[in-house]
PDB file of C-alpha atoms in Angstrom:
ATOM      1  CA  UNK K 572     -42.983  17.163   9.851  1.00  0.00           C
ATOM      2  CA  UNK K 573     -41.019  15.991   6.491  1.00  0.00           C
ATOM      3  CA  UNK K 574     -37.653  17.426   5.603  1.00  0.00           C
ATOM      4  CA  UNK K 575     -39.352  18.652   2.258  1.00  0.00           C
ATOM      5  CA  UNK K 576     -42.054  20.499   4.410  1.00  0.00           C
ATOM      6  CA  UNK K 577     -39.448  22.182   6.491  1.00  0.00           C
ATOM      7  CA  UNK K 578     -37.276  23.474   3.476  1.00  0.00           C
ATOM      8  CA  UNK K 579     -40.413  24.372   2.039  1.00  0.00           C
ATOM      9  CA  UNK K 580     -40.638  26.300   5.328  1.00  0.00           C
ATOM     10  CA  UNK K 581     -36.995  27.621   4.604  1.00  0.00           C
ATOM     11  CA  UNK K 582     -37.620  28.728   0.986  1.00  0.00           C
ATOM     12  CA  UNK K 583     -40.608  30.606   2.300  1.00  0.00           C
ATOM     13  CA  UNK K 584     -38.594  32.151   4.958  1.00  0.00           C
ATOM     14  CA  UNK K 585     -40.883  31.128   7.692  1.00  0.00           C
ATOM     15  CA  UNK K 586     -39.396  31.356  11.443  1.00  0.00           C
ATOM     16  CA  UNK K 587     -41.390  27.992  12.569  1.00  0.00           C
ATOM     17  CA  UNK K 588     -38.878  26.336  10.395  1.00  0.00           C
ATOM     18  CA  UNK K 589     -35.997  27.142  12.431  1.00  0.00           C
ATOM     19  CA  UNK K 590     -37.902  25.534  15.013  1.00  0.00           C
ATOM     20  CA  UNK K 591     -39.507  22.647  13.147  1.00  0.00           C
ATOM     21  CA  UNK K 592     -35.300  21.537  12.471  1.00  0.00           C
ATOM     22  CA  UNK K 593     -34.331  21.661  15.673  1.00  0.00           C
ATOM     23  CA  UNK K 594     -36.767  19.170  16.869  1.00  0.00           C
ATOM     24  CA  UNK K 595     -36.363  17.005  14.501  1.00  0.00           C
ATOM     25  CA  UNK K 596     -32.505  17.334  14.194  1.00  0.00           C
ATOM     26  CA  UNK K 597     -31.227  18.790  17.050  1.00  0.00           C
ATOM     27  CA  UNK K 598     -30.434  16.138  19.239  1.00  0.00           C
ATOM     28  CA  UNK K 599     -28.560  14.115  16.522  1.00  0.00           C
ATOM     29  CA  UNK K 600     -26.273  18.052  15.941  1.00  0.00           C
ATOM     30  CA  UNK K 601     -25.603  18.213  19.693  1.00  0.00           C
ATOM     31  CA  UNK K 602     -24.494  14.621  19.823  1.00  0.00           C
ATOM     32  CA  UNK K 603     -22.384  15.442  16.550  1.00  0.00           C
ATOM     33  CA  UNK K 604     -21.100  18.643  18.485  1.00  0.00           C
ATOM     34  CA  UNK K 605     -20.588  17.128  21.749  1.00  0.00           C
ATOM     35  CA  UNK K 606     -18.576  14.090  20.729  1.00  0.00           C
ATOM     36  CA  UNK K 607     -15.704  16.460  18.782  1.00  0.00           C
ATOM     37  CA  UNK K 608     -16.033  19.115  21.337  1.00  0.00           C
ATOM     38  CA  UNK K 609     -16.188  17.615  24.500  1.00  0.00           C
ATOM     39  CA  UNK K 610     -17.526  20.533  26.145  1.00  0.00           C
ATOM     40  CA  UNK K 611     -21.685  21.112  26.118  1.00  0.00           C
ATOM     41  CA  UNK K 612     -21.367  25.199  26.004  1.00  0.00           C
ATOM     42  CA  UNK K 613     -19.182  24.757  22.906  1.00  0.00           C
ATOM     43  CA  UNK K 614     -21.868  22.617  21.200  1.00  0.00           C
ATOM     44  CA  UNK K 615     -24.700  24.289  22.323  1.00  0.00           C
ATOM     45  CA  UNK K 616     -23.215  27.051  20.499  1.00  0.00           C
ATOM     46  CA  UNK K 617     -22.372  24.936  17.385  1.00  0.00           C
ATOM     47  CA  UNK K 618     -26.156  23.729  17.159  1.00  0.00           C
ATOM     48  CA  UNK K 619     -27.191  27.498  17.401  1.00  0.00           C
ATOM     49  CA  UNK K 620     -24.913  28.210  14.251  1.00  0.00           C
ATOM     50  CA  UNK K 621     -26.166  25.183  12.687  1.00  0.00           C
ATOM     51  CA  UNK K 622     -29.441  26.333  12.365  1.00  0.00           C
ATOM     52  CA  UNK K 623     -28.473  30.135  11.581  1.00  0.00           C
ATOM     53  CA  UNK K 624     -26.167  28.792   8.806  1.00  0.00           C
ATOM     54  CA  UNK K 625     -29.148  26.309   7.786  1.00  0.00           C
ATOM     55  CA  UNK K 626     -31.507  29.417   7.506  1.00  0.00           C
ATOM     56  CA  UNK K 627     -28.934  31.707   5.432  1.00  0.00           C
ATOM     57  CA  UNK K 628     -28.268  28.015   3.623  1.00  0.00           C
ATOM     58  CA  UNK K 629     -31.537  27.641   2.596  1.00  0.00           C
ATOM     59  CA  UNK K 630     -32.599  29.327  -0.058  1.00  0.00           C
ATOM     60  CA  UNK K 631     -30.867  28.832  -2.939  1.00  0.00           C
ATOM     61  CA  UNK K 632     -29.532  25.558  -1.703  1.00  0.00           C
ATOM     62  CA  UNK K 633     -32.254  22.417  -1.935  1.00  0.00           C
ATOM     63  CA  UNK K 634     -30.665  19.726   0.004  1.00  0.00           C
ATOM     64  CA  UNK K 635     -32.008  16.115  -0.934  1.00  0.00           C
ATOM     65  CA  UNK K 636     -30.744  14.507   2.539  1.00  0.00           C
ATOM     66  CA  UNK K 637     -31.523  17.237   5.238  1.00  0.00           C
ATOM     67  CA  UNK K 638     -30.313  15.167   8.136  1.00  0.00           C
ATOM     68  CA  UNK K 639     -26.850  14.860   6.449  1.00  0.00           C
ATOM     69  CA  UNK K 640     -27.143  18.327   5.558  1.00  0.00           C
ATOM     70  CA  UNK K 641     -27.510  20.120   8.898  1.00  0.00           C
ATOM     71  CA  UNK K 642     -25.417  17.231  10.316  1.00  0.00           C
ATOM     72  CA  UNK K 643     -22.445  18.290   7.810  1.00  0.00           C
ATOM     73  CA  UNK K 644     -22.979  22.117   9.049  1.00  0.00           C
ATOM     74  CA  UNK K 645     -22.737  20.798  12.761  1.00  0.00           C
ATOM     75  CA  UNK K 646     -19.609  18.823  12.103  1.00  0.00           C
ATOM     76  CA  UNK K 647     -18.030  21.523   9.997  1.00  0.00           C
ATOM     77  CA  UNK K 648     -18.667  24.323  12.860  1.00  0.00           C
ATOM     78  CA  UNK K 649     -17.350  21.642  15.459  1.00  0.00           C
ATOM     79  CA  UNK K 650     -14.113  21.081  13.856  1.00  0.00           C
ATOM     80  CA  UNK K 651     -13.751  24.919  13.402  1.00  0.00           C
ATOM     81  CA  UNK K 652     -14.594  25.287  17.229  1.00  0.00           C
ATOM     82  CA  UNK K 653     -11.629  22.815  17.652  1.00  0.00           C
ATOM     83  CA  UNK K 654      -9.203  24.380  15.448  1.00  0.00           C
ATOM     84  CA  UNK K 655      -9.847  27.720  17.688  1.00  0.00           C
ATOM     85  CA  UNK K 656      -9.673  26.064  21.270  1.00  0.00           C
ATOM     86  CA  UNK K 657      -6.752  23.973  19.863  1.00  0.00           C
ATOM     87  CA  UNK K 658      -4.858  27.381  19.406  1.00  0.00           C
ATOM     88  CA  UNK K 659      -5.880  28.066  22.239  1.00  0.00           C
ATOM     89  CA  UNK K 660      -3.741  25.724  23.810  1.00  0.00           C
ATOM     90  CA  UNK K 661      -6.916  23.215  24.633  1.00  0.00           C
ATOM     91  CA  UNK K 662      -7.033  19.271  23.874  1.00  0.00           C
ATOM     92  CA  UNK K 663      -9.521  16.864  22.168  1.00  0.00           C
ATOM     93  CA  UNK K 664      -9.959  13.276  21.896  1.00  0.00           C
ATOM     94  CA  UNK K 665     -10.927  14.294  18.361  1.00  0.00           C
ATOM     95  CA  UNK K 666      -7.191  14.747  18.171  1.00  0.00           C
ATOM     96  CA  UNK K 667      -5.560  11.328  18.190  1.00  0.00           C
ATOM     97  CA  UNK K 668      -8.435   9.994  15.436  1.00  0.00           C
ATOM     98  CA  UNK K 669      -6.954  12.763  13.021  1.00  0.00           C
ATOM     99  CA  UNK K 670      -3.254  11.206  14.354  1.00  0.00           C
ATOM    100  CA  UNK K 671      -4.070   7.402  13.484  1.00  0.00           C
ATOM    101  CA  UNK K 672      -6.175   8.602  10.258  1.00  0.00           C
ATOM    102  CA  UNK K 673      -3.382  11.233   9.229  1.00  0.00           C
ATOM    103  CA  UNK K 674      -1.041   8.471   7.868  1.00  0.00           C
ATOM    104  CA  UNK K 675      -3.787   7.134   5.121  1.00  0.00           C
ATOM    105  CA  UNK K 676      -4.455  10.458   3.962  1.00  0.00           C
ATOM    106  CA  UNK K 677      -2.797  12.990   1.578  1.00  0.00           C
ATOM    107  CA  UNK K 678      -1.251  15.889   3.022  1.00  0.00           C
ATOM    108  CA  UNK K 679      -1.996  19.351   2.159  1.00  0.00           C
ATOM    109  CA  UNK K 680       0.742  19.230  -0.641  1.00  0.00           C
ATOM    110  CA  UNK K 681      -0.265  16.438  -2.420  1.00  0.00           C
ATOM    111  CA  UNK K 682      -1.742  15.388  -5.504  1.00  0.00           C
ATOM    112  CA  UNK K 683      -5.332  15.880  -4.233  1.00  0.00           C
ATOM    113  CA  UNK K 684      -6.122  19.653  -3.536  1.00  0.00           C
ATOM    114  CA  UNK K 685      -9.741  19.075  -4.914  1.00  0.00           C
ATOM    115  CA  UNK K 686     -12.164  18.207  -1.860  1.00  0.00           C
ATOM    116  CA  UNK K 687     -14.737  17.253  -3.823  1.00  0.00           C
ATOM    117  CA  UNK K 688     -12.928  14.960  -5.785  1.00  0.00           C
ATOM    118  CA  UNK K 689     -11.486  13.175  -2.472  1.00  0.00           C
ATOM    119  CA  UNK K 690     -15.042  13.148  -1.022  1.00  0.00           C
ATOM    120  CA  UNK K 691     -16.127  11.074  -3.806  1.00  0.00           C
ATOM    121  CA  UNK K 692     -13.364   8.755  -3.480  1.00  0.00           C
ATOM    122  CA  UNK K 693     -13.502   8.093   0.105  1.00  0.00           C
ATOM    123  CA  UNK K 694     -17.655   7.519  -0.240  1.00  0.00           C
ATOM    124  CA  UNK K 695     -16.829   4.877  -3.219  1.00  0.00           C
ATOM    125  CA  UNK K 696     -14.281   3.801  -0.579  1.00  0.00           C
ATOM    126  CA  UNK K 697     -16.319   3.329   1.844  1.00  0.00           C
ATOM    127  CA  UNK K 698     -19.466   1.630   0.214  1.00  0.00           C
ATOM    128  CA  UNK K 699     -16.721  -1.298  -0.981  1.00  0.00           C
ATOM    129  CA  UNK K 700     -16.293  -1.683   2.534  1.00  0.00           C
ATOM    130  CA  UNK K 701     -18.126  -4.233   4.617  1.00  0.00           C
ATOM    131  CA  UNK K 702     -21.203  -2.755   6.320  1.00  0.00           C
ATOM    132  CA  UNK K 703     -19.059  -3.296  10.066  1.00  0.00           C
ATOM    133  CA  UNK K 704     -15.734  -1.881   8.741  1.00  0.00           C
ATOM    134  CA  UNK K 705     -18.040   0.855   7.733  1.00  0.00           C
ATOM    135  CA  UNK K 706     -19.705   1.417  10.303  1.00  0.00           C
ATOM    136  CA  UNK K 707     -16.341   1.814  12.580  1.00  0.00           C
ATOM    137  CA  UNK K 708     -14.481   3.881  10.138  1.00  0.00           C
ATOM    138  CA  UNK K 709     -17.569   6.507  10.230  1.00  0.00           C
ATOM    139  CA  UNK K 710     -18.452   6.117  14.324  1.00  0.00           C
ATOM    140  CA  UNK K 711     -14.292   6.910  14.653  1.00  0.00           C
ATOM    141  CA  UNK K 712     -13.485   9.138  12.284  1.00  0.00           C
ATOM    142  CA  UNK K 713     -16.830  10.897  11.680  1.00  0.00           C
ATOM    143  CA  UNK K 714     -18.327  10.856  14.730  1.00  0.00           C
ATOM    144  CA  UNK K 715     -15.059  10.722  16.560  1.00  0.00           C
ATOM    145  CA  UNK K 716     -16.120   8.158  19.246  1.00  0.00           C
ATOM    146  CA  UNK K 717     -13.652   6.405  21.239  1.00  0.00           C
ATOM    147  CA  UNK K 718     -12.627   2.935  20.621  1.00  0.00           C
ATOM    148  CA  UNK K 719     -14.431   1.344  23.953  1.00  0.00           C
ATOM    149  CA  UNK K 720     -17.573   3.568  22.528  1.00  0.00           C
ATOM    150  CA  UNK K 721     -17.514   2.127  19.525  1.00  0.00           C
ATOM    151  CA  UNK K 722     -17.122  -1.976  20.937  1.00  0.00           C
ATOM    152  CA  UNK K 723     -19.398  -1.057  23.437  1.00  0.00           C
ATOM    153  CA  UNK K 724     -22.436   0.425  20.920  1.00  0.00           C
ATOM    154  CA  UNK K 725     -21.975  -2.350  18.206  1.00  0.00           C
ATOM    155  CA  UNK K 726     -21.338  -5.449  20.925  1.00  0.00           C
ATOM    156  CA  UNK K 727     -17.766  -6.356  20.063  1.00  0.00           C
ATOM    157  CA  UNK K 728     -14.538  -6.188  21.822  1.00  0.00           C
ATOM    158  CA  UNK K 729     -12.268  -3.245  22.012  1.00  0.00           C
ATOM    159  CA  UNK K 730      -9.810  -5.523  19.586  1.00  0.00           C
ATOM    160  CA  UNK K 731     -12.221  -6.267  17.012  1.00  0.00           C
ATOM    161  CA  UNK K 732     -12.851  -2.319  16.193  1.00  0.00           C
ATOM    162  CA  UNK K 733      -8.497  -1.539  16.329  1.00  0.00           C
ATOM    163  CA  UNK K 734      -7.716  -4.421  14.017  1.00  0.00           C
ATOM    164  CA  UNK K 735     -11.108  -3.401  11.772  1.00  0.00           C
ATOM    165  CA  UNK K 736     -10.011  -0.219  11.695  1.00  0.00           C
ATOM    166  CA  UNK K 737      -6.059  -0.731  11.349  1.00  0.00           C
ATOM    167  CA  UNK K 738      -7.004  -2.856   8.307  1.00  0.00           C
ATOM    168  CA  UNK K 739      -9.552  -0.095   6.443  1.00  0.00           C
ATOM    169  CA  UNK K 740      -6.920   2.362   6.904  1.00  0.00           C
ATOM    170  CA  UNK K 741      -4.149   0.343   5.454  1.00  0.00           C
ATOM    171  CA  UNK K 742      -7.006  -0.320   2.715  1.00  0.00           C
ATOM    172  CA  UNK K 743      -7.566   2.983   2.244  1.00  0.00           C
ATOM    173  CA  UNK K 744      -3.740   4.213   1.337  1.00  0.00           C
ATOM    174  CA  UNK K 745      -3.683   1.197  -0.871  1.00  0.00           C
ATOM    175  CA  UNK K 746      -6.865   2.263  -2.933  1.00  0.00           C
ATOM    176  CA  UNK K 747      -5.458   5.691  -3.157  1.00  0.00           C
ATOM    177  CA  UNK K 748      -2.341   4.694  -4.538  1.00  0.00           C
ATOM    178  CA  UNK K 749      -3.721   2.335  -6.813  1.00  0.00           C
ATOM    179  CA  UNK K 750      -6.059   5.395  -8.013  1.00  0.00           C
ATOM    180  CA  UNK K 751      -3.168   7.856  -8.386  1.00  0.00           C
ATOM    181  CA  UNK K 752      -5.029   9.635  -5.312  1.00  0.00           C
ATOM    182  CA  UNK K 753      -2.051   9.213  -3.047  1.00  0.00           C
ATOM    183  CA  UNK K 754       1.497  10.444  -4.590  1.00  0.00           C
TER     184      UNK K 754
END
């Protein structure tokens, strides 16, 4: 079924829908879930939110990319899951990618308090980028896979993806400072 049939689905309130989106999606949410959370309950219980926050979502919202919409839900749960078990006193892996990343981006108190506006500077970012520096930056900090997951899905070494991804970060606090992004 398309993703236009399904949010037609949505929009007419129809329960199949719900189920319709998580076959089609629902692997791709738990794999989202699982990699930040480590821990299947956890996830399973982000992709059950996913689609309740999909259904109360959908209507009014008509989302041209449905994949990257219930995919952003997923991810968004998934860190919140992590901020709770982190107080909690709990650990992620998801942890050190925010370390490494947390020197190229602005802190709280900076210039940029406007997501949206630093959304749409890290996508024009990241389509200067070369399709493989992309592709790392968005399996690692995105996806939050490890470093051997990453070399070991796209066929490289270990080194290849640190230096690749040493050198978009240190590309990324340049473009932000030559944009005024990063004070």
């Amino acid at each position: 079924m398309s993703d236009i049939q399904i949010i037609e689905l949505l929009f007419r309130r129809a329960e199949e829908a719900v189920t319709r989106l998580a076959k089609k999606y629902g692997a791709m949410c738990q794999t989202i879930a699982r990699r930040i959370l480590r821990d299947e309950r956890d996830s399973e219980e982000c992709v059950n939110d996913t689609w309740l926050q999909t259904w109360n979502a959908i209507p009014p919202q008509r989302p041209a990319c449905l994949g990257g919409f219930v995919g952003r839900i997923t991810r968004n749960l998934a860190l919140n899951r992590l901020d709770y078990n982190r107080a909690q006193k709990r650990d992620s892996i998801l942890e050190k990618t925010f370390e490494e990343l947390s020197g190229s981006l602005p802190d709280p108190g900076d210039a940029v308090t406007d997501e949206v506006t630093f959304h749409d500077f890290l996508n024009r970012f990241l389509r200067r980028q070369s399709e493989e520096n992309r592709r790392y930056f968005l399996r690692r900090y995105w996806y939050g896979m490890s470093i051997l997951e990453i070399a070991q899905e796209c066929g490289v070494g270990e080194e290849k993806v640190k230096s690749s991804l040493f050198r978009t970060r240190n590309k990324l606090r340049q473009a932000m400072e030559e944009e005024g992004v990063y004070v």
